[in-house]
Amino acid sequence: MTGSNPLYDDPNLAASYARVTASNVCNAEYERPAVRAILGDVRDLDVLDAGAAAGEHSAWLLAGGARVVALDASESMVRLARARLGDAARVLQADLAQPLPLPERAFDLVLSSLTLHYVADWLGPLREFRRVLRPGGRLVFSTHHPSAALEPDDDYFAVRLVDDAFGDFAVEKVPVRYYHRPLEKIVDDVVAAGFVLRALREPRPTPDAHRQDAALAAKLRIRPWFLVVDAAAAPR
Ligand SMILES: C[S@@+](CC[C@H](N)C(=O)[O-])C[C@H]1O[C@@H](n2cnc3c(N)ncnc32)[C@H](O)[C@@H]1O
């Protein structure tokens, strides 16, 4: 269970998330192309996909020649990922708020896409990512941009729980809760967990995005919604 997010835990909503995000603007034409451009060549890498949902990124990693362990807290998502990936990847149910059931120095790359903002304390999972990475390993993660969904009276500098609701996955909007973090805190936690920052990216939608949803594509072209962080495991 992810705790308080039916979008991922409820079997019907999880299936809807998988179906919609396979081709929508925010994921398929915005987040995934940006993350994959940063990842580059993944051939022969051992990769942990942490917060894999139904396995969109995992399938791409496998197609690129990586060996993949896909992890998610949601039983519904784990079932969908197993159905999609079959024996090609190991899929396990695990909560990023807990120590990972994985050995140290097992991976060359940890990818965590749009997942860390569901965890109250990032240091735990970030330290676990550092532990399971080999020397020279790399962490790439995406998260909500700190300036996204910020109301004029909100405290930018506070780490705080945001009560939001996402459309497109059911007839009614689905309530979703995640944590807002200021940029300074994001970078401080990455460094405190034992990483060296390589790059921060503020994605732009693909040229095709406007064909699906011209208004959303236009908005994403002038305001950041997600942030992608690229970090290297610091020598111990
Ligand atoms: C927005 S989805 C992103 C999924 C996928 N990476 C993608 O890009 O399509 C967030 C995923 O994080 C998972 N998740 C949320 N909290 C988690 C936690 N504490 N530990 C592991 N997975 C978690 C959810 O079940 C969900 O599948």
Short mmCIF file of C-alpha atoms and ligand atoms in Angstrom, two decimals:
data_model
loop_
_atom_site.label_atom_id
_atom_site.label_comp_id
_atom_site.label_asym_id
_atom_site.label_seq_id
_atom_site.Cartn_x
_atom_site.Cartn_y
_atom_site.Cartn_z
CA MET A 1 0.00 0.00 0.00
CA THR A 2 1.17 3.52 -0.75
CA GLY A 3 -0.74 4.80 2.30
CA SER A 4 -3.17 7.41 1.12
CA ASN A 5 -3.27 7.29 -2.67
CA PRO A 6 -6.14 5.25 -4.14
CA LEU A 7 -4.90 6.19 -7.63
CA TYR A 8 -2.13 3.62 -7.18
CA ASP A 9 -3.68 1.19 -4.67
CA ASP A 10 -7.17 0.69 -6.09
CA PRO A 11 -6.96 -2.00 -8.83
CA ASN A 12 -9.28 -0.17 -11.26
CA LEU A 13 -7.60 3.22 -10.78
CA ALA A 14 -4.13 1.66 -11.05
CA ALA A 15 -5.14 0.06 -14.36
CA SER A 16 -6.54 3.41 -15.49
CA TYR A 17 -3.26 5.15 -14.49
CA ALA A 18 -1.27 2.61 -16.53
CA ARG A 19 -3.53 2.99 -19.58
CA VAL A 20 -3.75 6.79 -19.54
CA THR A 21 -0.06 7.49 -18.81
CA ALA A 22 1.09 5.17 -21.60
CA SER A 23 0.31 7.96 -24.07
CA ASN A 24 -0.71 11.16 -22.22
CA VAL A 25 1.04 14.52 -22.36
CA CYS A 26 2.40 14.78 -18.77
CA ASN A 27 4.11 11.38 -18.81
CA ALA A 28 4.54 10.13 -22.37
CA GLU A 29 5.23 13.51 -24.00
CA TYR A 30 6.94 15.31 -21.12
CA GLU A 31 8.43 13.34 -18.20
CA ARG A 32 9.55 10.11 -19.89
CA PRO A 33 11.33 11.69 -22.88
CA ALA A 34 13.19 14.06 -20.50
CA VAL A 35 14.23 11.26 -18.14
CA ARG A 36 15.30 8.99 -21.00
CA ALA A 37 17.34 11.75 -22.65
CA ILE A 38 19.28 12.12 -19.38
CA LEU A 39 19.67 8.36 -18.90
CA GLY A 40 21.18 7.83 -22.35
CA ASP A 41 22.58 4.37 -23.11
CA VAL A 42 21.51 1.79 -20.50
CA ARG A 43 22.88 -1.32 -22.24
CA ASP A 44 24.30 -3.91 -19.80
CA LEU A 45 23.46 -1.82 -16.74
CA ASP A 46 21.85 -3.28 -13.63
CA VAL A 47 18.98 -0.88 -12.93
CA LEU A 48 16.58 -0.46 -10.02
CA ASP A 49 13.30 1.18 -11.13
CA ALA A 50 12.03 2.46 -7.77
CA GLY A 51 8.33 3.35 -7.98
CA ALA A 52 7.91 1.50 -11.27
CA ALA A 53 4.09 1.48 -11.33
CA ALA A 54 2.97 -0.73 -14.24
CA GLY A 55 6.48 -0.74 -15.73
CA GLU A 56 6.58 1.86 -18.54
CA HIS A 57 10.14 2.93 -17.76
CA SER A 58 11.14 -0.66 -16.93
CA ALA A 59 9.97 -1.86 -20.36
CA TRP A 60 12.05 0.88 -22.02
CA LEU A 61 15.10 -0.03 -19.90
CA LEU A 62 14.75 -3.70 -20.85
CA ALA A 63 14.40 -2.81 -24.53
CA GLY A 64 17.63 -0.82 -24.19
CA GLY A 65 19.52 -3.86 -22.91
CA ALA A 66 19.44 -3.21 -19.13
CA ARG A 67 18.77 -5.81 -16.44
CA VAL A 68 15.90 -4.48 -14.33
CA VAL A 69 14.52 -4.83 -10.82
CA ALA A 70 11.18 -3.00 -10.66
CA LEU A 71 9.86 -2.04 -7.25
CA ASP A 72 6.58 -0.50 -6.10
CA ALA A 73 4.64 -0.28 -2.84
CA SER A 74 1.28 -0.86 -4.49
CA GLU A 75 0.09 -4.44 -4.85
CA SER A 76 -2.08 -3.40 -7.80
CA MET A 77 0.87 -1.82 -9.61
CA VAL A 78 3.11 -4.82 -8.87
CA ARG A 79 0.48 -7.10 -10.41
CA LEU A 80 0.27 -4.91 -13.54
CA ALA A 81 4.07 -4.71 -13.84
CA ARG A 82 4.41 -8.51 -13.52
CA ALA A 83 1.76 -8.99 -16.21
CA ARG A 84 3.56 -6.56 -18.50
CA LEU A 85 7.19 -7.49 -17.88
CA GLY A 86 6.84 -11.24 -17.27
CA ASP A 87 10.15 -12.96 -16.56
CA ALA A 88 12.16 -10.20 -18.20
CA ALA A 89 12.43 -8.27 -14.91
CA ARG A 90 12.25 -9.03 -11.20
CA VAL A 91 9.24 -7.16 -9.80
CA LEU A 92 8.92 -6.72 -6.06
CA GLN A 93 6.54 -5.02 -3.67
CA ALA A 94 8.42 -2.78 -1.26
CA ASP A 95 7.92 0.55 0.50
CA LEU A 96 10.58 3.21 -0.12
CA ALA A 97 9.96 4.53 3.39
CA GLN A 98 11.50 1.29 4.72
CA PRO A 99 14.97 -0.25 4.23
CA LEU A 100 15.07 -1.90 0.78
CA PRO A 101 15.11 -5.72 0.63
CA LEU A 102 18.09 -5.53 -1.74
CA PRO A 103 21.82 -6.16 -1.27
CA GLU A 104 24.35 -3.33 -1.30
CA ARG A 105 26.31 -2.52 -4.47
CA ALA A 106 23.87 -4.41 -6.70
CA PHE A 107 23.05 -1.66 -9.24
CA ASP A 108 24.76 0.69 -11.70
CA LEU A 109 21.71 2.96 -11.90
CA VAL A 110 18.71 3.78 -9.74
CA LEU A 111 15.80 5.41 -11.56
CA SER A 112 12.96 6.77 -9.45
CA SER A 113 10.40 8.50 -11.59
CA LEU A 114 7.67 10.68 -10.03
CA THR A 115 7.67 8.69 -6.79
CA LEU A 116 9.86 10.31 -4.09
CA HIS A 117 7.36 13.11 -3.50
CA TYR A 118 5.04 10.50 -1.93
CA VAL A 119 7.57 9.83 0.83
CA ALA A 120 7.65 12.17 3.86
CA ASP A 121 11.37 11.79 4.58
CA TRP A 122 13.59 11.53 1.51
CA LEU A 123 16.82 10.88 3.33
CA GLY A 124 15.90 7.26 4.09
CA PRO A 125 15.23 6.19 0.49
CA LEU A 126 18.06 8.35 -0.90
CA ARG A 127 20.53 6.69 1.50
CA GLU A 128 19.13 3.30 0.51
CA PHE A 129 19.66 4.19 -3.18
CA ARG A 130 23.26 5.10 -2.34
CA ARG A 131 23.71 1.79 -0.46
CA VAL A 132 22.50 -0.39 -3.34
CA LEU A 133 24.57 1.48 -5.95
CA ARG A 134 28.02 0.32 -7.00
CA PRO A 135 30.98 2.72 -6.93
CA GLY A 136 30.54 5.03 -9.92
CA GLY A 137 26.78 4.40 -9.89
CA ARG A 138 24.16 6.96 -10.77
CA LEU A 139 20.77 8.12 -9.47
CA VAL A 140 18.24 9.78 -11.78
CA PHE A 141 14.90 10.81 -10.35
CA SER A 142 12.00 13.03 -11.33
CA THR A 143 9.66 14.80 -8.96
CA HIS A 144 7.17 17.63 -8.85
CA HIS A 145 8.90 20.93 -9.52
CA PRO A 146 9.02 23.01 -6.32
CA SER A 147 7.22 25.90 -8.01
CA ALA A 148 4.36 23.69 -9.27
CA ALA A 149 0.95 23.84 -7.60
CA LEU A 150 2.11 26.69 -5.38
CA GLU A 151 -0.68 29.04 -4.27
CA PRO A 152 0.23 32.70 -3.60
CA ASP A 153 -0.01 32.30 0.21
CA ASP A 154 1.76 28.91 0.41
CA ASP A 155 5.08 28.76 2.26
CA TYR A 156 7.57 27.81 -0.48
CA PHE A 157 10.31 27.00 2.04
CA ALA A 158 8.30 24.51 4.13
CA VAL A 159 8.23 20.79 3.42
CA ARG A 160 4.49 20.19 3.47
CA LEU A 161 1.80 17.75 2.45
CA VAL A 162 -0.22 18.90 -0.56
CA ASP A 163 -3.83 17.72 -0.99
CA ASP A 164 -4.35 17.65 -4.74
CA ALA A 165 -6.67 15.86 -7.16
CA PHE A 166 -5.78 14.46 -10.59
CA GLY A 167 -8.20 14.33 -13.52
CA ASP A 168 -8.10 11.92 -16.52
CA PHE A 169 -8.09 8.69 -14.48
CA ALA A 170 -11.79 8.38 -13.56
CA VAL A 171 -15.07 10.22 -14.09
CA GLU A 172 -14.39 12.29 -10.95
CA LYS A 173 -11.01 13.76 -10.05
CA VAL A 174 -9.02 11.38 -7.83
CA PRO A 175 -7.55 12.81 -4.58
CA VAL A 176 -3.74 12.56 -4.45
CA ARG A 177 -1.45 13.59 -1.57
CA TYR A 178 2.24 14.32 -2.00
CA TYR A 179 4.98 16.39 -0.38
CA HIS A 180 6.18 19.77 -1.60
CA ARG A 181 9.90 20.47 -1.05
CA PRO A 182 11.86 23.62 -1.80
CA LEU A 183 14.73 23.23 -4.27
CA GLU A 184 17.31 23.87 -1.54
CA LYS A 185 15.98 20.91 0.49
CA ILE A 186 15.91 18.63 -2.57
CA VAL A 187 19.57 19.35 -3.30
CA ASP A 188 20.61 19.23 0.40
CA ASP A 189 19.03 15.77 0.84
CA VAL A 190 20.65 14.41 -2.33
CA VAL A 191 24.07 15.61 -1.14
CA ALA A 192 23.51 14.47 2.48
CA ALA A 193 22.63 10.97 1.22
CA GLY A 194 26.04 10.64 -0.45
CA PHE A 195 25.60 11.92 -4.00
CA VAL A 196 27.26 14.54 -6.14
CA LEU A 197 24.81 16.56 -8.21
CA ARG A 198 25.46 16.24 -11.96
CA ALA A 199 22.50 18.15 -13.39
CA LEU A 200 19.03 19.54 -12.73
CA ARG A 201 16.64 19.54 -15.69
CA GLU A 202 13.31 21.36 -16.12
CA PRO A 203 11.67 19.40 -18.96
CA ARG A 204 9.77 20.84 -21.92
CA PRO A 205 6.98 18.92 -23.68
CA THR A 206 7.81 17.13 -26.93
CA PRO A 207 6.84 18.77 -30.23
CA ASP A 208 4.02 16.16 -30.51
CA ALA A 209 2.40 17.14 -27.19
CA HIS A 210 0.30 19.94 -28.69
CA ARG A 211 -1.55 17.48 -30.95
CA GLN A 212 -3.01 15.75 -27.88
CA ASP A 213 -3.67 18.76 -25.70
CA ALA A 214 -2.64 22.11 -27.12
CA ALA A 215 -3.58 24.09 -23.96
CA LEU A 216 -1.60 21.82 -21.62
CA ALA A 217 1.38 21.69 -23.97
CA ALA A 218 1.40 25.50 -24.17
CA LYS A 219 1.32 25.73 -20.35
CA LEU A 220 4.16 23.24 -19.93
CA ARG A 221 6.25 25.15 -22.46
CA ILE A 222 6.31 28.24 -20.22
CA ARG A 223 6.00 26.81 -16.64
CA PRO A 224 7.89 23.87 -15.13
CA TRP A 225 5.76 21.05 -13.69
CA PHE A 226 8.40 18.39 -13.05
CA LEU A 227 12.09 18.46 -12.13
CA VAL A 228 14.66 15.81 -13.10
CA VAL A 229 17.71 15.29 -10.89
CA ASP A 230 20.86 13.52 -12.12
CA ALA A 231 23.37 12.57 -9.39
CA ALA A 232 26.47 10.39 -9.08
CA ALA A 233 27.26 8.22 -6.07
CA ALA A 234 30.00 10.06 -4.18
CA PRO A 235 33.08 7.98 -3.27
CA ARG A 236 32.73 6.62 0.28
C1 LIG B 1 3.12 8.76 -10.30
S1 LIG B 1 3.45 7.02 -10.19
C2 LIG B 1 4.94 6.97 -11.18
C3 LIG B 1 5.12 5.66 -11.77
C4 LIG B 1 6.17 5.45 -12.85
N1 LIG B 1 7.50 5.70 -12.34
C5 LIG B 1 5.84 6.25 -14.06
O1 LIG B 1 6.61 7.14 -14.40
O2 LIG B 1 4.83 5.99 -14.70
C6 LIG B 1 4.06 6.83 -8.55
C7 LIG B 1 4.31 5.40 -8.17
O3 LIG B 1 4.98 5.41 -6.90
C8 LIG B 1 4.46 4.36 -6.11
N2 LIG B 1 4.72 4.70 -4.70
C9 LIG B 1 4.14 5.68 -3.95
N3 LIG B 1 4.66 5.69 -2.71
C10 LIG B 1 5.59 4.68 -2.68
C11 LIG B 1 6.45 4.20 -1.67
N4 LIG B 1 6.45 4.71 -0.43
N5 LIG B 1 7.28 3.16 -1.97
C12 LIG B 1 7.27 2.61 -3.22
N6 LIG B 1 6.47 3.04 -4.21
C13 LIG B 1 5.63 4.06 -3.95
C14 LIG B 1 2.99 4.31 -6.48
O4 LIG B 1 2.41 3.06 -6.15
C15 LIG B 1 3.04 4.58 -7.97
O5 LIG B 1 3.12 3.39 -8.70
#
